[in-house]
Amino acid sequence: MGITDRKEREKQEMRKLIINAAMEMFITEGFDKTSIRNIADKIEYSPATIYLYYKDKDELLYEVQGQAFLELYNAFLKDVTATDPLERLDQLLHSYVNFGFEHPDLYDLMFILRSPMKATEENGWPNCDEAYHYLTGTLETCIDQLRYENAHIAALSIWALGHGLVSLFIRERIKVMHLPDDQVRNVVKATVDDHLRLIKK
Amino acid sequence: MGITDRKEREKQEMRKLIINAAMEMFITEGFDKTSIRNIADKIEYSPATIYLYYKDKDELLYEVQGQAFLELYNAFLKDVTATDPLERLDQLLHSYVNFGFEHPDLYDLMFILRSPMKATEENGWPNCDEAYHYLTGTLETCIDQLRYENAHIAALSIWALGHGLVSLFIRERIKVMHLPDDQVRNVVKATVDDHLRLIKK
DNA sequence: AAACTTACTAAACAGTGTTCAGTAAATAAA
DNA sequence: TTTATTTACTGAACACTGTTTAGTAAGTTT
């Protein structure tokens, strides 16, 4: 039946329309400051319509986060170009931290905002495992050249360092270090480099 | 004039009453889910009264954060008991991470929530510099026994690792590692220990 | 052409942070 | 002691928020 097909297609297009508007506003205005009414205005529908396609505002967040994890994964693909495993690890961590500094609002959504209910129900987000496995996969190829006790600790340590640096910056806690504004990015980069140096055999 | 003294005292008592109620509710219910009306109900005053003592909800947050930094500082004083500088550094990082796991809601307020306006205006929070200098001070005494390039990098690296671990846990992102629930705390501890091992000469 | 289904919305509900006019009590001045 | 003034407080309102529901108009099927 062609009509049901078209209906289904239109439904998916509507979902996309909503998500695209939501994503743009979440990034430019922030999640909290974006209201359902704002999104509805943008796409020229009534607020109630959004609830016909998504359960609540949290589900909108969940969907946008999934999109964002794909963008992070694509950043990895773009930045991690070396063949040497250790060099790939360097590029990966730099890519992660760079993503956070280049897209702070997106990073905020993905890693700092409270997890939406659906993420706990579904055991994660779309595209999130792929991004995480990029790290564990890279580590597997060079874990014997690293000083870490095991691969779990290696993954967590590297992720925690990267996430710590980015989130201390985004949430402005790094300011208590009283570094000159134009030096922050450099010190963070140097910290990443130093960490990468210390973990190698 | 005794009356103005008493008035001033009463004013400070009222501020304390409000802050104590706010802190308790921020911790048990979370900042977002605590409304000015909730706080007002708790202390049996009208919501408008709170605005006679604090500019807005953000200033309430700022004040509670100041209190919380003092509690962190006191945790340091309690936990960092060794005399050997390197051992003190170990104890300090463990104390920090432990504070985050023991008081996740307090930690959330202090390090994960967006910075209130007043923190940028006043260049930080009450008691925050003291807590931070506990780290830099400890590092000064053993920086020559560490492999870090310099003290700035050492401080940022250690803080970022600790903060990364705690905040990945609190905001539930650590779940993508698919560790058994009862193992998370152990793996985090092991990661801290491993990091402390790797940074030493 | 009538019956049914789908897509949508206006309006309402219960909540939020915040402001302001008005009141009652405490203090100061007469 | 009485009057004037200052202080401390609040009820009600404003402009928002996420979300639900009853009702409508158009599209589709019979």
PDB file of C-alpha atoms in Angstrom, chain B residues 3-163:
ATOM      1  CA  ILE B   3      19.586  47.844  68.026  1.00  0.00           C
ATOM      2  CA  THR B   4      21.462  48.108  64.735  1.00  0.00           C
ATOM      3  CA  ASP B   5      23.836  45.436  66.024  1.00  0.00           C
ATOM      4  CA  ARG B   6      20.942  43.110  66.807  1.00  0.00           C
ATOM      5  CA  LYS B   7      19.339  43.889  63.445  1.00  0.00           C
ATOM      6  CA  GLU B   8      22.562  42.999  61.683  1.00  0.00           C
ATOM      7  CA  ARG B   9      22.823  39.801  63.726  1.00  0.00           C
ATOM      8  CA  GLU B  10      19.235  38.862  62.886  1.00  0.00           C
ATOM      9  CA  LYS B  11      19.908  39.550  59.230  1.00  0.00           C
ATOM     10  CA  GLN B  12      22.887  37.196  59.251  1.00  0.00           C
ATOM     11  CA  GLU B  13      20.859  34.570  61.089  1.00  0.00           C
ATOM     12  CA  MET B  14      18.147  34.814  58.472  1.00  0.00           C
ATOM     13  CA  ARG B  15      20.732  34.415  55.685  1.00  0.00           C
ATOM     14  CA  LYS B  16      22.105  31.365  57.463  1.00  0.00           C
ATOM     15  CA  LEU B  17      18.594  29.947  57.889  1.00  0.00           C
ATOM     16  CA  ILE B  18      17.956  30.309  54.166  1.00  0.00           C
ATOM     17  CA  ILE B  19      21.332  28.891  53.105  1.00  0.00           C
ATOM     18  CA  ASN B  20      21.064  25.896  55.409  1.00  0.00           C
ATOM     19  CA  ALA B  21      17.620  25.049  54.060  1.00  0.00           C
ATOM     20  CA  ALA B  22      18.809  25.603  50.494  1.00  0.00           C
ATOM     21  CA  MET B  23      21.902  23.426  50.958  1.00  0.00           C
ATOM     22  CA  GLU B  24      19.918  20.568  52.444  1.00  0.00           C
ATOM     23  CA  MET B  25      17.394  20.667  49.620  1.00  0.00           C
ATOM     24  CA  PHE B  26      20.005  21.113  46.872  1.00  0.00           C
ATOM     25  CA  ILE B  27      21.728  17.986  48.163  1.00  0.00           C
ATOM     26  CA  THR B  28      18.677  15.809  48.707  1.00  0.00           C
ATOM     27  CA  GLU B  29      16.573  16.973  45.749  1.00  0.00           C
ATOM     28  CA  GLY B  30      19.111  18.538  43.421  1.00  0.00           C
ATOM     29  CA  PHE B  31      19.477  22.197  42.430  1.00  0.00           C
ATOM     30  CA  ASP B  32      17.044  22.137  39.502  1.00  0.00           C
ATOM     31  CA  LYS B  33      14.329  20.315  41.391  1.00  0.00           C
ATOM     32  CA  THR B  34      14.525  22.654  44.369  1.00  0.00           C
ATOM     33  CA  SER B  35      12.283  25.678  43.903  1.00  0.00           C
ATOM     34  CA  ILE B  36      12.374  28.929  45.809  1.00  0.00           C
ATOM     35  CA  ARG B  37       8.858  28.059  46.976  1.00  0.00           C
ATOM     36  CA  ASN B  38      10.136  24.733  48.375  1.00  0.00           C
ATOM     37  CA  ILE B  39      12.853  26.515  50.342  1.00  0.00           C
ATOM     38  CA  ALA B  40      10.377  29.141  51.535  1.00  0.00           C
ATOM     39  CA  ASP B  41       7.985  26.417  52.713  1.00  0.00           C
ATOM     40  CA  LYS B  42      10.752  24.690  54.628  1.00  0.00           C
ATOM     41  CA  ILE B  43      11.723  27.780  56.605  1.00  0.00           C
ATOM     42  CA  GLU B  44       8.087  28.924  56.879  1.00  0.00           C
ATOM     43  CA  TYR B  45       8.498  32.235  55.093  1.00  0.00           C
ATOM     44  CA  SER B  46       7.030  33.510  51.849  1.00  0.00           C
ATOM     45  CA  PRO B  47       9.068  33.081  48.647  1.00  0.00           C
ATOM     46  CA  ALA B  48       9.401  36.847  48.285  1.00  0.00           C
ATOM     47  CA  THR B  49      11.255  37.052  51.611  1.00  0.00           C
ATOM     48  CA  ILE B  50      14.155  35.037  50.231  1.00  0.00           C
ATOM     49  CA  TYR B  51      14.701  37.747  47.638  1.00  0.00           C
ATOM     50  CA  LEU B  52      15.216  40.292  50.415  1.00  0.00           C
ATOM     51  CA  TYR B  53      18.340  38.374  51.491  1.00  0.00           C
ATOM     52  CA  TYR B  54      19.646  36.968  48.198  1.00  0.00           C
ATOM     53  CA  LYS B  55      19.526  38.477  44.716  1.00  0.00           C
ATOM     54  CA  ASP B  56      18.345  35.336  42.952  1.00  0.00           C
ATOM     55  CA  LYS B  57      18.517  31.538  42.958  1.00  0.00           C
ATOM     56  CA  ASP B  58      21.997  31.706  41.420  1.00  0.00           C
ATOM     57  CA  GLU B  59      23.350  33.608  44.405  1.00  0.00           C
ATOM     58  CA  LEU B  60      21.942  30.893  46.663  1.00  0.00           C
ATOM     59  CA  LEU B  61      23.888  28.366  44.616  1.00  0.00           C
ATOM     60  CA  TYR B  62      27.052  30.455  44.834  1.00  0.00           C
ATOM     61  CA  GLU B  63      26.829  30.631  48.602  1.00  0.00           C
ATOM     62  CA  VAL B  64      26.154  26.895  48.971  1.00  0.00           C
ATOM     63  CA  GLN B  65      29.115  26.163  46.714  1.00  0.00           C
ATOM     64  CA  GLY B  66      31.339  28.238  48.990  1.00  0.00           C
ATOM     65  CA  GLN B  67      30.211  26.131  51.956  1.00  0.00           C
ATOM     66  CA  ALA B  68      30.823  22.956  49.986  1.00  0.00           C
ATOM     67  CA  PHE B  69      34.406  23.940  49.109  1.00  0.00           C
ATOM     68  CA  LEU B  70      35.068  24.341  52.810  1.00  0.00           C
ATOM     69  CA  GLU B  71      33.815  20.799  53.381  1.00  0.00           C
ATOM     70  CA  LEU B  72      36.141  19.503  50.687  1.00  0.00           C
ATOM     71  CA  TYR B  73      39.025  21.357  52.274  1.00  0.00           C
ATOM     72  CA  ASN B  74      38.176  19.795  55.625  1.00  0.00           C
ATOM     73  CA  ALA B  75      38.128  16.358  53.993  1.00  0.00           C
ATOM     74  CA  PHE B  76      41.687  17.044  52.793  1.00  0.00           C
ATOM     75  CA  LEU B  77      42.762  18.024  56.308  1.00  0.00           C
ATOM     76  CA  LYS B  78      41.231  14.841  57.673  1.00  0.00           C
ATOM     77  CA  ASP B  79      42.588  12.443  55.033  1.00  0.00           C
ATOM     78  CA  VAL B  80      46.043  13.809  54.234  1.00  0.00           C
ATOM     79  CA  THR B  81      47.967  12.685  57.304  1.00  0.00           C
ATOM     80  CA  ALA B  82      51.307  11.411  55.993  1.00  0.00           C
ATOM     81  CA  THR B  83      54.547  13.332  56.260  1.00  0.00           C
ATOM     82  CA  ASP B  84      56.196  11.996  53.114  1.00  0.00           C
ATOM     83  CA  PRO B  85      55.333  14.409  50.267  1.00  0.00           C
ATOM     84  CA  LEU B  86      54.666  11.694  47.695  1.00  0.00           C
ATOM     85  CA  GLU B  87      52.465   9.842  50.122  1.00  0.00           C
ATOM     86  CA  ARG B  88      50.589  13.065  50.854  1.00  0.00           C
ATOM     87  CA  LEU B  89      49.904  13.451  47.133  1.00  0.00           C
ATOM     88  CA  ASP B  90      48.500   9.915  47.031  1.00  0.00           C
ATOM     89  CA  GLN B  91      46.257  10.631  49.986  1.00  0.00           C
ATOM     90  CA  LEU B  92      45.129  13.934  48.496  1.00  0.00           C
ATOM     91  CA  LEU B  93      43.963  12.475  45.171  1.00  0.00           C
ATOM     92  CA  HIS B  94      42.274   9.558  46.906  1.00  0.00           C
ATOM     93  CA  SER B  95      40.589  12.006  49.266  1.00  0.00           C
ATOM     94  CA  TYR B  96      39.311  14.077  46.340  1.00  0.00           C
ATOM     95  CA  VAL B  97      37.895  11.122  44.447  1.00  0.00           C
ATOM     96  CA  ASN B  98      36.462   9.654  47.625  1.00  0.00           C
ATOM     97  CA  PHE B  99      34.733  12.949  48.391  1.00  0.00           C
ATOM     98  CA  GLY B 100      33.092  12.795  44.972  1.00  0.00           C
ATOM     99  CA  PHE B 101      31.851   9.252  45.471  1.00  0.00           C
ATOM    100  CA  GLU B 102      30.715   9.830  49.060  1.00  0.00           C
ATOM    101  CA  HIS B 103      28.971  13.148  48.366  1.00  0.00           C
ATOM    102  CA  PRO B 104      27.943  12.975  44.709  1.00  0.00           C
ATOM    103  CA  ASP B 105      25.247  15.642  45.003  1.00  0.00           C
ATOM    104  CA  LEU B 106      27.573  18.061  46.733  1.00  0.00           C
ATOM    105  CA  TYR B 107      30.285  17.346  44.162  1.00  0.00           C
ATOM    106  CA  ASP B 108      27.780  17.929  41.401  1.00  0.00           C
ATOM    107  CA  LEU B 109      26.959  21.380  42.755  1.00  0.00           C
ATOM    108  CA  MET B 110      30.618  22.307  43.122  1.00  0.00           C
ATOM    109  CA  PHE B 111      32.216  21.022  39.928  1.00  0.00           C
ATOM    110  CA  ILE B 112      29.597  19.958  37.381  1.00  0.00           C
ATOM    111  CA  LEU B 113      26.807  22.524  37.534  1.00  0.00           C
ATOM    112  CA  ARG B 114      27.256  25.607  35.381  1.00  0.00           C
ATOM    113  CA  SER B 115      29.112  28.401  37.154  1.00  0.00           C
ATOM    114  CA  PRO B 116      26.831  31.069  38.619  1.00  0.00           C
ATOM    115  CA  MET B 117      27.399  34.631  37.409  1.00  0.00           C
ATOM    116  CA  LYS B 118      28.817  35.712  40.750  1.00  0.00           C
ATOM    117  CA  ALA B 119      31.651  33.174  40.447  1.00  0.00           C
ATOM    118  CA  THR B 120      32.893  34.891  37.288  1.00  0.00           C
ATOM    119  CA  GLU B 121      32.396  38.348  38.789  1.00  0.00           C
ATOM    120  CA  GLU B 122      34.210  37.490  42.009  1.00  0.00           C
ATOM    121  CA  ASN B 123      36.849  35.382  40.233  1.00  0.00           C
ATOM    122  CA  GLY B 124      35.928  32.164  42.023  1.00  0.00           C
ATOM    123  CA  TRP B 125      34.217  30.964  45.177  1.00  0.00           C
ATOM    124  CA  PRO B 126      34.839  31.307  48.905  1.00  0.00           C
ATOM    125  CA  ASN B 127      37.191  28.533  50.148  1.00  0.00           C
ATOM    126  CA  CYS B 128      37.852  27.367  46.600  1.00  0.00           C
ATOM    127  CA  ASP B 129      41.357  28.787  46.322  1.00  0.00           C
ATOM    128  CA  GLU B 130      42.238  27.229  49.666  1.00  0.00           C
ATOM    129  CA  ALA B 131      41.201  23.800  48.405  1.00  0.00           C
ATOM    130  CA  TYR B 132      43.062  24.269  45.126  1.00  0.00           C
ATOM    131  CA  HIS B 133      46.195  25.470  46.874  1.00  0.00           C
ATOM    132  CA  TYR B 134      46.159  22.317  48.934  1.00  0.00           C
ATOM    133  CA  LEU B 135      46.943  20.553  45.667  1.00  0.00           C
ATOM    134  CA  THR B 136      49.525  23.021  44.386  1.00  0.00           C
ATOM    135  CA  GLY B 137      51.130  23.206  47.815  1.00  0.00           C
ATOM    136  CA  THR B 138      51.422  19.447  48.036  1.00  0.00           C
ATOM    137  CA  LEU B 139      52.829  19.302  44.517  1.00  0.00           C
ATOM    138  CA  GLU B 140      55.473  21.914  45.291  1.00  0.00           C
ATOM    139  CA  THR B 141      56.971  19.647  47.932  1.00  0.00           C
ATOM    140  CA  CYS B 142      57.418  16.709  45.574  1.00  0.00           C
ATOM    141  CA  ILE B 143      57.454  18.075  42.043  1.00  0.00           C
ATOM    142  CA  ASP B 144      61.122  17.063  41.719  1.00  0.00           C
ATOM    143  CA  GLN B 145      60.149  13.453  42.393  1.00  0.00           C
ATOM    144  CA  LEU B 146      57.517  13.506  39.658  1.00  0.00           C
ATOM    145  CA  ARG B 147      57.945  13.012  35.933  1.00  0.00           C
ATOM    146  CA  TYR B 148      55.756  15.962  34.934  1.00  0.00           C
ATOM    147  CA  GLU B 149      57.171  18.733  32.775  1.00  0.00           C
ATOM    148  CA  ASN B 150      56.141  21.433  35.224  1.00  0.00           C
ATOM    149  CA  ALA B 151      53.920  22.161  38.213  1.00  0.00           C
ATOM    150  CA  HIS B 152      51.070  23.665  36.182  1.00  0.00           C
ATOM    151  CA  ILE B 153      50.770  20.550  34.093  1.00  0.00           C
ATOM    152  CA  ALA B 154      51.075  18.340  37.142  1.00  0.00           C
ATOM    153  CA  ALA B 155      48.243  20.135  38.939  1.00  0.00           C
ATOM    154  CA  LEU B 156      45.950  20.153  35.907  1.00  0.00           C
ATOM    155  CA  SER B 157      46.682  16.548  35.025  1.00  0.00           C
ATOM    156  CA  ILE B 158      45.957  15.232  38.498  1.00  0.00           C
ATOM    157  CA  TRP B 159      42.865  17.376  38.943  1.00  0.00           C
ATOM    158  CA  ALA B 160      41.537  16.491  35.491  1.00  0.00           C
ATOM    159  CA  LEU B 161      41.985  12.784  36.119  1.00  0.00           C
ATOM    160  CA  GLY B 162      40.227  12.952  39.468  1.00  0.00           C
ATOM    161  CA  HIS B 163      37.455  15.163  38.187  1.00  0.00           C
TER     162      HIS B 163
END
